[in-house]
Amino acid sequence: MFGKMMNSFYYGKSGKGDFRKEDLPTNRWQLFWEMLRVRIAGLMRLNLMTLVAWLPLIITIGTFVSTVFNVLVISGDYENYLQTGEMGNLVEAQIEALKGIDLHDFQMNTFYQAMSTMLVWMIPSILITGPIQAGMAYITRNWARDEHAFVWSDFKDAVKENWKQGLGVSAITCVLPIVIYIGFQFYGDMAADNAFFILPQMVMVMLGLVWALGLTFMYPMMVCYKMSFKDLVKNSILMAIAKLPMTVAIRLAMLLPALVCLVVFYFTGALLAFLVLAIYYVFLGYALSRFVFASFTNAVFDKYINSRIEGVEINRGLASEDDDDDDEELENAENTQQ
């Protein structure tokens, strides 16, 4: 019994979720929700299976958030101590260390130090996720267009086939945040004396935004087409620009859970919001993001690439007039035989 359960967890069930022709969705929106309903359990299995690759990044970001939160709490307690003389949660050593220090400078210096530490640790944390994201992109691409994929075996094959390009993409992604941070700080200091340096400062920010938008397409394109790494990056960024408003909307939508968490915490101060957010990412968050990206990129690839390649099927998972014609021809053939 246990062996059957584990096989079902890693490999899934062949043919599960496939639609008959008469049940096929008629548009992309219907297809997305139908496939999400059918594959939600599979997405959770995929997320849990790949969680180990994301744990370093979760711990790195969690440590940064915890440090910033503790600094704010200590600053608030010290301000209360200066006004009322009550120590609260402070200890004598903390009070002595804060005497004569501007609290704003203390907060900002600690924030910058914690930010620098986080960006350094993000380099290996993001680097190891590249091949994993390639495997997730392959599975979710198939599921998003109503095609079967085994959770473990197809994931493993996709990682094996695309690990080099996946590692290349994650290598750039992992160093870009700290490069942008250093560049932004450097040109910001220069801009204090010369406003011209605001321009390269904004260029650094735009560089990060363009890469983030291009990432939406890089992993799906990697598992769909054979091309050089240079062409992969170039075509992904061009696709992102071609569908700019929708690409931005998709990326912002994936940030919505974190935004809701921050809003809830800001107005209530409840740390439970961060616990709920952590549970979301542990059980579903990363796989759901890849599924949303796959649903979006499948449509874009059909429009800009697949429709121009002879013999490539487009609109997979959607009902079409050809399906109706095939059904009519089959029905007529059966009637003729009778």
mmCIF file of C-alpha atoms in Angstrom:
data_model
loop_
_atom_site.group_PDB
_atom_site.id
_atom_site.type_symbol
_atom_site.label_atom_id
_atom_site.label_comp_id
_atom_site.label_asym_id
_atom_site.label_seq_id
_atom_site.Cartn_x
_atom_site.Cartn_y
_atom_site.Cartn_z
ATOM 1 C CA MET A 1 0.000 0.000 0.000
ATOM 2 C CA PHE A 2 2.787 2.421 0.941
ATOM 3 C CA GLY A 3 4.661 1.615 -2.292
ATOM 4 C CA LYS A 4 1.580 2.339 -4.393
ATOM 5 C CA MET A 5 1.053 5.620 -2.557
ATOM 6 C CA MET A 6 4.639 6.753 -3.184
ATOM 7 C CA ASN A 7 4.451 5.756 -6.870
ATOM 8 C CA SER A 8 1.266 7.794 -7.197
ATOM 9 C CA PHE A 9 2.949 10.765 -5.492
ATOM 10 C CA TYR A 10 6.055 10.804 -7.696
ATOM 11 C CA TYR A 11 4.668 9.602 -11.024
ATOM 12 C CA GLY A 12 1.018 10.598 -10.985
ATOM 13 C CA LYS A 13 -1.703 8.730 -12.837
ATOM 14 C CA SER A 14 -1.500 8.289 -16.578
ATOM 15 C CA GLY A 15 -4.295 10.024 -18.476
ATOM 16 C CA LYS A 16 -5.705 11.810 -15.451
ATOM 17 C CA GLY A 17 -7.402 15.075 -16.362
ATOM 18 C CA ASP A 18 -7.474 14.582 -20.140
ATOM 19 C CA PHE A 19 -10.621 15.993 -21.739
ATOM 20 C CA ARG A 20 -12.805 14.432 -24.384
ATOM 21 C CA LYS A 21 -13.253 16.576 -27.487
ATOM 22 C CA GLU A 22 -16.771 17.627 -26.520
ATOM 23 C CA ASP A 23 -15.500 18.775 -23.114
ATOM 24 C CA LEU A 24 -12.601 20.895 -24.361
ATOM 25 C CA PRO A 25 -12.506 24.548 -23.230
ATOM 26 C CA THR A 26 -13.176 27.118 -25.928
ATOM 27 C CA ASN A 27 -10.778 29.853 -24.745
ATOM 28 C CA ARG A 28 -7.552 30.308 -22.789
ATOM 29 C CA TRP A 29 -9.272 31.551 -19.653
ATOM 30 C CA GLN A 30 -11.451 28.451 -19.433
ATOM 31 C CA LEU A 31 -8.469 26.235 -20.169
ATOM 32 C CA PHE A 32 -6.444 27.821 -17.358
ATOM 33 C CA TRP A 33 -9.101 27.319 -14.685
ATOM 34 C CA GLU A 34 -10.007 23.814 -15.824
ATOM 35 C CA MET A 35 -6.394 22.698 -15.844
ATOM 36 C CA LEU A 36 -5.745 24.367 -12.486
ATOM 37 C CA ARG A 37 -8.717 22.517 -11.006
ATOM 38 C CA VAL A 38 -7.543 19.192 -12.429
ATOM 39 C CA ARG A 39 -3.844 19.648 -11.642
ATOM 40 C CA ILE A 40 -3.928 21.418 -8.269
ATOM 41 C CA ALA A 41 -2.942 18.246 -6.394
ATOM 42 C CA GLY A 42 -0.163 17.588 -8.922
ATOM 43 C CA LEU A 43 1.133 21.131 -8.474
ATOM 44 C CA MET A 44 1.313 20.579 -4.736
ATOM 45 C CA ARG A 45 3.285 17.357 -5.275
ATOM 46 C CA LEU A 46 5.610 19.169 -7.656
ATOM 47 C CA ASN A 47 6.102 22.015 -5.184
ATOM 48 C CA LEU A 48 6.881 19.701 -2.268
ATOM 49 C CA MET A 49 9.196 17.599 -4.428
ATOM 50 C CA THR A 50 11.290 20.634 -5.427
ATOM 51 C CA LEU A 51 11.074 22.461 -2.099
ATOM 52 C CA VAL A 52 14.612 21.522 -1.069
ATOM 53 C CA ALA A 53 15.994 23.719 -3.866
ATOM 54 C CA TRP A 54 14.035 26.728 -2.583
ATOM 55 C CA LEU A 55 14.769 26.334 1.135
ATOM 56 C CA PRO A 56 18.055 28.315 1.061
ATOM 57 C CA LEU A 57 16.292 31.244 -0.612
ATOM 58 C CA ILE A 58 13.379 31.066 1.852
ATOM 59 C CA ILE A 59 15.811 31.040 4.794
ATOM 60 C CA THR A 60 17.851 33.910 3.325
ATOM 61 C CA ILE A 61 14.827 36.151 2.790
ATOM 62 C CA GLY A 62 13.322 35.093 6.128
ATOM 63 C CA THR A 63 16.526 36.044 7.955
ATOM 64 C CA PHE A 64 16.516 39.472 6.325
ATOM 65 C CA VAL A 65 12.864 40.091 7.237
ATOM 66 C CA SER A 66 13.495 38.908 10.803
ATOM 67 C CA THR A 67 16.501 41.234 11.176
ATOM 68 C CA VAL A 68 14.593 44.269 9.918
ATOM 69 C CA PHE A 69 11.634 43.430 12.164
ATOM 70 C CA ASN A 70 13.854 43.078 15.236
ATOM 71 C CA VAL A 71 15.517 46.432 14.530
ATOM 72 C CA LEU A 72 12.127 48.129 14.324
ATOM 73 C CA VAL A 73 11.016 46.507 17.584
ATOM 74 C CA ILE A 74 14.230 47.495 19.394
ATOM 75 C CA SER A 75 13.972 51.062 18.080
ATOM 76 C CA GLY A 76 10.360 51.311 19.233
ATOM 77 C CA ASP A 77 11.198 49.944 22.679
ATOM 78 C CA TYR A 78 14.127 52.354 23.040
ATOM 79 C CA GLU A 79 11.975 55.346 22.097
ATOM 80 C CA ASN A 80 9.462 54.210 24.703
ATOM 81 C CA TYR A 81 12.308 53.863 27.252
ATOM 82 C CA LEU A 82 13.444 57.440 26.595
ATOM 83 C CA GLN A 83 9.904 58.710 27.132
ATOM 84 C CA THR A 84 8.758 56.579 30.063
ATOM 85 C CA GLY A 85 11.897 55.021 31.533
ATOM 86 C CA GLU A 86 10.419 51.519 31.158
ATOM 87 C CA MET A 87 12.862 48.984 29.705
ATOM 88 C CA GLY A 88 10.228 46.688 28.233
ATOM 89 C CA ASN A 89 12.011 43.920 26.308
ATOM 90 C CA LEU A 90 15.320 45.798 26.263
ATOM 91 C CA VAL A 91 18.367 44.723 28.242
ATOM 92 C CA GLU A 92 21.038 46.952 29.746
ATOM 93 C CA ALA A 93 23.553 46.151 26.994
ATOM 94 C CA GLN A 94 21.124 47.268 24.289
ATOM 95 C CA ILE A 95 20.351 50.506 26.085
ATOM 96 C CA GLU A 96 24.050 51.293 26.505
ATOM 97 C CA ALA A 97 24.727 50.537 22.829
ATOM 98 C CA LEU A 98 21.919 52.834 21.690
ATOM 99 C CA LYS A 99 22.809 55.798 23.880
ATOM 100 C CA GLY A 100 23.944 58.765 21.825
ATOM 101 C CA ILE A 101 23.040 57.053 18.519
ATOM 102 C CA ASP A 102 20.544 58.534 16.112
ATOM 103 C CA LEU A 103 17.783 55.921 15.781
ATOM 104 C CA HIS A 104 17.190 56.690 12.104
ATOM 105 C CA ASP A 105 20.873 56.159 11.320
ATOM 106 C CA PHE A 106 20.816 52.954 13.380
ATOM 107 C CA GLN A 107 17.813 51.656 11.445
ATOM 108 C CA MET A 108 19.208 52.557 8.026
ATOM 109 C CA ASN A 109 22.707 51.215 8.707
ATOM 110 C CA THR A 110 21.301 47.927 9.967
ATOM 111 C CA PHE A 111 18.952 47.721 6.993
ATOM 112 C CA TYR A 112 21.771 48.249 4.478
ATOM 113 C CA GLN A 113 23.978 45.730 6.255
ATOM 114 C CA ALA A 114 21.191 43.147 6.315
ATOM 115 C CA MET A 115 20.378 43.868 2.663
ATOM 116 C CA SER A 116 24.005 43.380 1.607
ATOM 117 C CA THR A 117 24.219 40.114 3.526
ATOM 118 C CA MET A 118 20.984 38.861 1.989
ATOM 119 C CA LEU A 119 22.085 39.701 -1.567
ATOM 120 C CA VAL A 120 25.374 37.846 -1.071
ATOM 121 C CA TRP A 121 23.620 34.731 0.210
ATOM 122 C CA MET A 122 21.068 34.977 -2.595
ATOM 123 C CA ILE A 123 23.809 34.192 -5.131
ATOM 124 C CA PRO A 124 24.132 30.475 -4.273
ATOM 125 C CA SER A 125 20.480 30.290 -3.189
ATOM 126 C CA ILE A 126 19.169 31.359 -6.613
ATOM 127 C CA LEU A 127 21.938 29.660 -8.594
ATOM 128 C CA ILE A 128 20.857 26.146 -7.596
ATOM 129 C CA THR A 129 17.238 26.741 -8.670
ATOM 130 C CA GLY A 130 17.932 27.108 -12.414
ATOM 131 C CA PRO A 131 17.848 23.427 -13.437
ATOM 132 C CA ILE A 132 14.924 22.829 -11.050
ATOM 133 C CA GLN A 133 12.907 25.605 -12.681
ATOM 134 C CA ALA A 134 13.586 24.075 -16.097
ATOM 135 C CA GLY A 135 12.082 20.784 -14.897
ATOM 136 C CA MET A 136 9.096 22.575 -13.385
ATOM 137 C CA ALA A 137 8.602 24.558 -16.596
ATOM 138 C CA TYR A 138 8.370 21.349 -18.640
ATOM 139 C CA ILE A 139 5.794 19.727 -16.340
ATOM 140 C CA THR A 140 3.632 22.829 -16.034
ATOM 141 C CA ARG A 141 3.840 23.523 -19.778
ATOM 142 C CA ASN A 142 2.289 20.122 -20.476
ATOM 143 C CA TRP A 143 -0.330 20.410 -17.776
ATOM 144 C CA ALA A 144 -1.311 23.923 -18.855
ATOM 145 C CA ARG A 145 -2.218 22.683 -22.337
ATOM 146 C CA ASP A 146 -3.969 19.479 -21.155
ATOM 147 C CA GLU A 147 -1.114 17.085 -21.856
ATOM 148 C CA HIS A 148 0.045 14.412 -19.470
ATOM 149 C CA ALA A 149 3.386 14.555 -17.677
ATOM 150 C CA PHE A 150 4.755 12.297 -14.949
ATOM 151 C CA VAL A 151 5.706 14.410 -11.946
ATOM 152 C CA TRP A 152 9.026 12.696 -11.238
ATOM 153 C CA SER A 153 10.267 10.952 -14.391
ATOM 154 C CA ASP A 154 9.446 13.783 -16.836
ATOM 155 C CA PHE A 155 10.792 16.336 -14.369
ATOM 156 C CA LYS A 156 14.048 14.414 -14.082
ATOM 157 C CA ASP A 157 14.403 14.104 -17.872
ATOM 158 C CA ALA A 158 13.733 17.825 -18.368
ATOM 159 C CA VAL A 159 16.353 18.752 -15.773
ATOM 160 C CA LYS A 160 18.884 16.436 -17.390
ATOM 161 C CA GLU A 161 18.260 17.900 -20.846
ATOM 162 C CA ASN A 162 18.140 21.606 -19.908
ATOM 163 C CA TRP A 163 20.376 21.934 -16.845
ATOM 164 C CA LYS A 164 23.122 23.874 -18.631
ATOM 165 C CA GLN A 165 20.858 26.630 -19.937
ATOM 166 C CA GLY A 166 18.893 26.594 -16.675
ATOM 167 C CA LEU A 167 22.102 27.117 -14.739
ATOM 168 C CA GLY A 168 23.111 29.897 -17.143
ATOM 169 C CA VAL A 169 19.854 31.766 -16.576
ATOM 170 C CA SER A 170 20.016 31.361 -12.791
ATOM 171 C CA ALA A 171 23.703 32.430 -12.796
ATOM 172 C CA ILE A 172 22.746 35.782 -14.286
ATOM 173 C CA THR A 173 19.658 36.055 -12.101
ATOM 174 C CA CYS A 174 21.583 35.450 -8.880
ATOM 175 C CA VAL A 175 24.258 38.116 -9.438
ATOM 176 C CA LEU A 176 21.985 40.742 -10.962
ATOM 177 C CA PRO A 177 20.357 41.880 -7.658
ATOM 178 C CA ILE A 178 23.671 42.656 -5.954
ATOM 179 C CA VAL A 179 25.061 44.311 -9.116
ATOM 180 C CA ILE A 180 21.985 46.522 -9.354
ATOM 181 C CA TYR A 181 22.111 47.298 -5.626
ATOM 182 C CA ILE A 182 25.773 48.326 -5.744
ATOM 183 C CA GLY A 183 25.260 50.320 -8.947
ATOM 184 C CA PHE A 184 22.184 52.055 -7.564
ATOM 185 C CA GLN A 185 24.020 53.012 -4.370
ATOM 186 C CA PHE A 186 27.121 54.168 -6.262
ATOM 187 C CA TYR A 187 25.277 56.340 -8.779
ATOM 188 C CA GLY A 188 22.978 57.578 -6.023
ATOM 189 C CA ASP A 189 25.965 58.931 -4.105
ATOM 190 C CA MET A 190 27.297 60.508 -7.322
ATOM 191 C CA ALA A 191 23.881 62.047 -8.050
ATOM 192 C CA ALA A 192 24.073 63.975 -4.777
ATOM 193 C CA ASP A 193 26.698 66.184 -6.447
ATOM 194 C CA ASN A 194 25.648 65.843 -10.082
ATOM 195 C CA ALA A 195 22.043 65.198 -11.138
ATOM 196 C CA PHE A 196 23.275 63.618 -14.386
ATOM 197 C CA PHE A 197 24.054 60.399 -12.496
ATOM 198 C CA ILE A 198 20.355 59.850 -11.860
ATOM 199 C CA LEU A 199 20.217 58.584 -15.457
ATOM 200 C CA PRO A 200 22.608 55.609 -15.008
ATOM 201 C CA GLN A 201 20.939 54.959 -11.672
ATOM 202 C CA MET A 202 17.593 54.502 -13.433
ATOM 203 C CA VAL A 203 19.282 52.410 -16.133
ATOM 204 C CA MET A 204 20.369 49.964 -13.429
ATOM 205 C CA VAL A 205 16.788 49.686 -12.218
ATOM 206 C CA MET A 206 15.468 49.199 -15.761
ATOM 207 C CA LEU A 207 18.049 46.479 -16.358
ATOM 208 C CA GLY A 208 16.644 44.505 -13.443
ATOM 209 C CA LEU A 209 13.041 45.022 -14.519
ATOM 210 C CA VAL A 210 13.709 43.920 -18.105
ATOM 211 C CA TRP A 211 15.479 40.780 -16.918
ATOM 212 C CA ALA A 212 12.646 39.984 -14.485
ATOM 213 C CA LEU A 213 10.102 40.285 -17.305
ATOM 214 C CA GLY A 214 12.242 38.177 -19.639
ATOM 215 C CA LEU A 215 12.443 35.435 -16.992
ATOM 216 C CA THR A 216 8.737 34.861 -17.520
ATOM 217 C CA PHE A 217 9.578 33.364 -20.923
ATOM 218 C CA MET A 218 13.095 31.965 -20.474
ATOM 219 C CA TYR A 219 12.360 28.675 -18.762
ATOM 220 C CA PRO A 220 9.239 27.838 -20.835
ATOM 221 C CA MET A 221 11.112 28.699 -24.054
ATOM 222 C CA MET A 222 14.074 26.626 -22.892
ATOM 223 C CA VAL A 223 11.974 23.454 -22.664
ATOM 224 C CA CYS A 224 9.950 24.151 -25.823
ATOM 225 C CA TYR A 225 12.641 24.969 -28.401
ATOM 226 C CA LYS A 226 16.234 24.155 -29.216
ATOM 227 C CA MET A 227 18.291 27.344 -29.481
ATOM 228 C CA SER A 228 21.550 28.848 -28.290
ATOM 229 C CA PHE A 229 21.704 30.552 -24.897
ATOM 230 C CA LYS A 230 22.138 33.943 -26.571
ATOM 231 C CA ASP A 231 19.019 33.436 -28.694
ATOM 232 C CA LEU A 232 17.120 32.156 -25.669
ATOM 233 C CA VAL A 233 17.778 35.338 -23.697
ATOM 234 C CA LYS A 234 17.213 37.644 -26.680
ATOM 235 C CA ASN A 235 13.949 36.036 -27.789
ATOM 236 C CA SER A 236 12.593 35.865 -24.244
ATOM 237 C CA ILE A 237 13.183 39.576 -23.683
ATOM 238 C CA LEU A 238 11.645 40.402 -27.081
ATOM 239 C CA MET A 239 8.581 38.327 -26.197
ATOM 240 C CA ALA A 240 8.277 40.121 -22.866
ATOM 241 C CA ILE A 241 8.429 43.501 -24.594
ATOM 242 C CA ALA A 242 5.931 42.410 -27.268
ATOM 243 C CA LYS A 243 3.429 41.479 -24.529
ATOM 244 C CA LEU A 244 4.591 44.126 -22.069
ATOM 245 C CA PRO A 245 1.328 45.068 -20.297
ATOM 246 C CA MET A 246 0.268 41.452 -19.820
ATOM 247 C CA THR A 247 3.763 40.336 -18.782
ATOM 248 C CA VAL A 248 3.887 43.049 -16.117
ATOM 249 C CA ALA A 249 0.401 42.072 -14.924
ATOM 250 C CA ILE A 250 1.390 38.406 -14.642
ATOM 251 C CA ARG A 251 4.537 39.210 -12.664
ATOM 252 C CA LEU A 252 2.633 41.533 -10.305
ATOM 253 C CA ALA A 253 -0.094 38.928 -9.810
ATOM 254 C CA MET A 254 2.520 36.459 -8.589
ATOM 255 C CA LEU A 255 3.649 39.026 -6.000
ATOM 256 C CA LEU A 256 0.100 39.441 -4.685
ATOM 257 C CA PRO A 257 0.363 36.885 -1.823
ATOM 258 C CA ALA A 258 3.481 38.620 -0.458
ATOM 259 C CA LEU A 259 1.822 42.032 -0.836
ATOM 260 C CA VAL A 260 -1.285 40.877 1.031
ATOM 261 C CA CYS A 261 0.955 39.499 3.785
ATOM 262 C CA LEU A 262 2.763 42.831 4.172
ATOM 263 C CA VAL A 263 -0.495 44.810 4.201
ATOM 264 C CA VAL A 264 -2.026 42.547 6.845
ATOM 265 C CA PHE A 265 1.102 42.777 8.972
ATOM 266 C CA TYR A 266 1.280 46.567 8.591
ATOM 267 C CA PHE A 267 -2.275 47.117 9.801
ATOM 268 C CA THR A 268 -2.489 44.341 12.413
ATOM 269 C CA GLY A 269 1.103 43.559 13.408
ATOM 270 C CA ALA A 270 0.209 39.861 13.283
ATOM 271 C CA LEU A 271 3.206 37.623 12.601
ATOM 272 C CA LEU A 272 0.688 34.941 11.619
ATOM 273 C CA ALA A 273 0.565 36.601 8.191
ATOM 274 C CA PHE A 274 4.181 35.588 7.514
ATOM 275 C CA LEU A 275 3.471 32.040 8.706
ATOM 276 C CA VAL A 276 0.560 31.772 6.256
ATOM 277 C CA LEU A 277 2.785 33.123 3.468
ATOM 278 C CA ALA A 278 5.491 30.573 4.293
ATOM 279 C CA ILE A 279 2.941 27.730 4.229
ATOM 280 C CA TYR A 280 1.678 28.950 0.852
ATOM 281 C CA TYR A 281 5.159 28.816 -0.689
ATOM 282 C CA VAL A 282 6.004 25.497 0.960
ATOM 283 C CA PHE A 283 2.944 23.702 -0.398
ATOM 284 C CA LEU A 284 2.016 25.492 -3.637
ATOM 285 C CA GLY A 285 3.539 28.901 -4.360
ATOM 286 C CA TYR A 286 6.465 28.123 -6.662
ATOM 287 C CA ALA A 287 4.674 25.462 -8.718
ATOM 288 C CA LEU A 288 1.601 27.678 -9.085
ATOM 289 C CA SER A 289 3.782 30.525 -10.377
ATOM 290 C CA ARG A 290 5.321 28.233 -12.988
ATOM 291 C CA PHE A 291 1.838 27.021 -13.984
ATOM 292 C CA VAL A 292 0.581 30.602 -14.452
ATOM 293 C CA PHE A 293 3.667 31.478 -16.495
ATOM 294 C CA ALA A 294 3.207 28.328 -18.600
ATOM 295 C CA SER A 295 -0.443 29.127 -19.339
ATOM 296 C CA PHE A 296 0.532 32.617 -20.461
ATOM 297 C CA THR A 297 3.619 31.653 -22.481
ATOM 298 C CA ASN A 298 1.832 28.777 -24.223
ATOM 299 C CA ALA A 299 -0.574 31.303 -25.732
ATOM 300 C CA VAL A 300 2.220 33.717 -26.688
ATOM 301 C CA PHE A 301 4.303 30.972 -28.295
ATOM 302 C CA ASP A 302 1.312 29.797 -30.341
ATOM 303 C CA LYS A 303 0.748 33.336 -31.601
ATOM 304 C CA TYR A 304 4.310 34.392 -32.399
ATOM 305 C CA ILE A 305 6.251 31.152 -32.986
ATOM 306 C CA ASN A 306 4.200 27.973 -33.417
ATOM 307 C CA SER A 307 1.809 29.496 -35.943
ATOM 308 C CA ARG A 308 4.789 30.168 -38.232
ATOM 309 C CA ILE A 309 6.274 26.675 -37.998
ATOM 310 C CA GLU A 310 4.802 24.235 -40.470
ATOM 311 C CA GLY A 311 3.261 21.148 -38.917
ATOM 312 C CA VAL A 312 3.259 22.418 -35.331
ATOM 313 C CA GLU A 313 -0.060 22.054 -33.544
ATOM 314 C CA ILE A 314 -1.401 25.221 -31.963
ATOM 315 C CA ASN A 315 -4.113 25.868 -29.381
ATOM 316 C CA ARG A 316 -3.529 22.538 -27.686
ATOM 317 C CA GLY A 317 -6.196 21.771 -25.141
ATOM 318 C CA LEU A 318 -8.723 24.075 -26.816
ATOM 319 C CA ALA A 319 -11.740 23.072 -28.859
ATOM 320 C CA SER A 320 -11.451 23.953 -32.545
ATOM 321 C CA GLU A 321 -13.468 23.708 -35.713
ATOM 322 C CA ASP A 322 -11.126 20.946 -36.893
ATOM 323 C CA ASP A 323 -12.238 18.846 -33.941
ATOM 324 C CA ASP A 324 -15.859 19.251 -34.994
ATOM 325 C CA ASP A 325 -15.002 18.382 -38.591
ATOM 326 C CA ASP A 326 -13.162 15.259 -37.452
ATOM 327 C CA ASP A 327 -16.125 14.200 -35.350
ATOM 328 C CA GLU A 328 -18.524 14.733 -38.251
ATOM 329 C CA GLU A 329 -16.304 12.750 -40.623
ATOM 330 C CA LEU A 330 -16.080 9.911 -38.119
ATOM 331 C CA GLU A 331 -19.841 9.936 -37.574
ATOM 332 C CA ASN A 332 -20.493 9.946 -41.336
ATOM 333 C CA ALA A 333 -18.082 7.061 -41.830
ATOM 334 C CA GLU A 334 -19.830 5.049 -39.134
ATOM 335 C CA ASN A 335 -23.238 5.772 -40.680
ATOM 336 C CA THR A 336 -21.954 4.722 -44.099
ATOM 337 C CA GLN A 337 -20.680 1.423 -42.721
ATOM 338 C CA GLN A 338 -24.048 0.764 -41.108
#
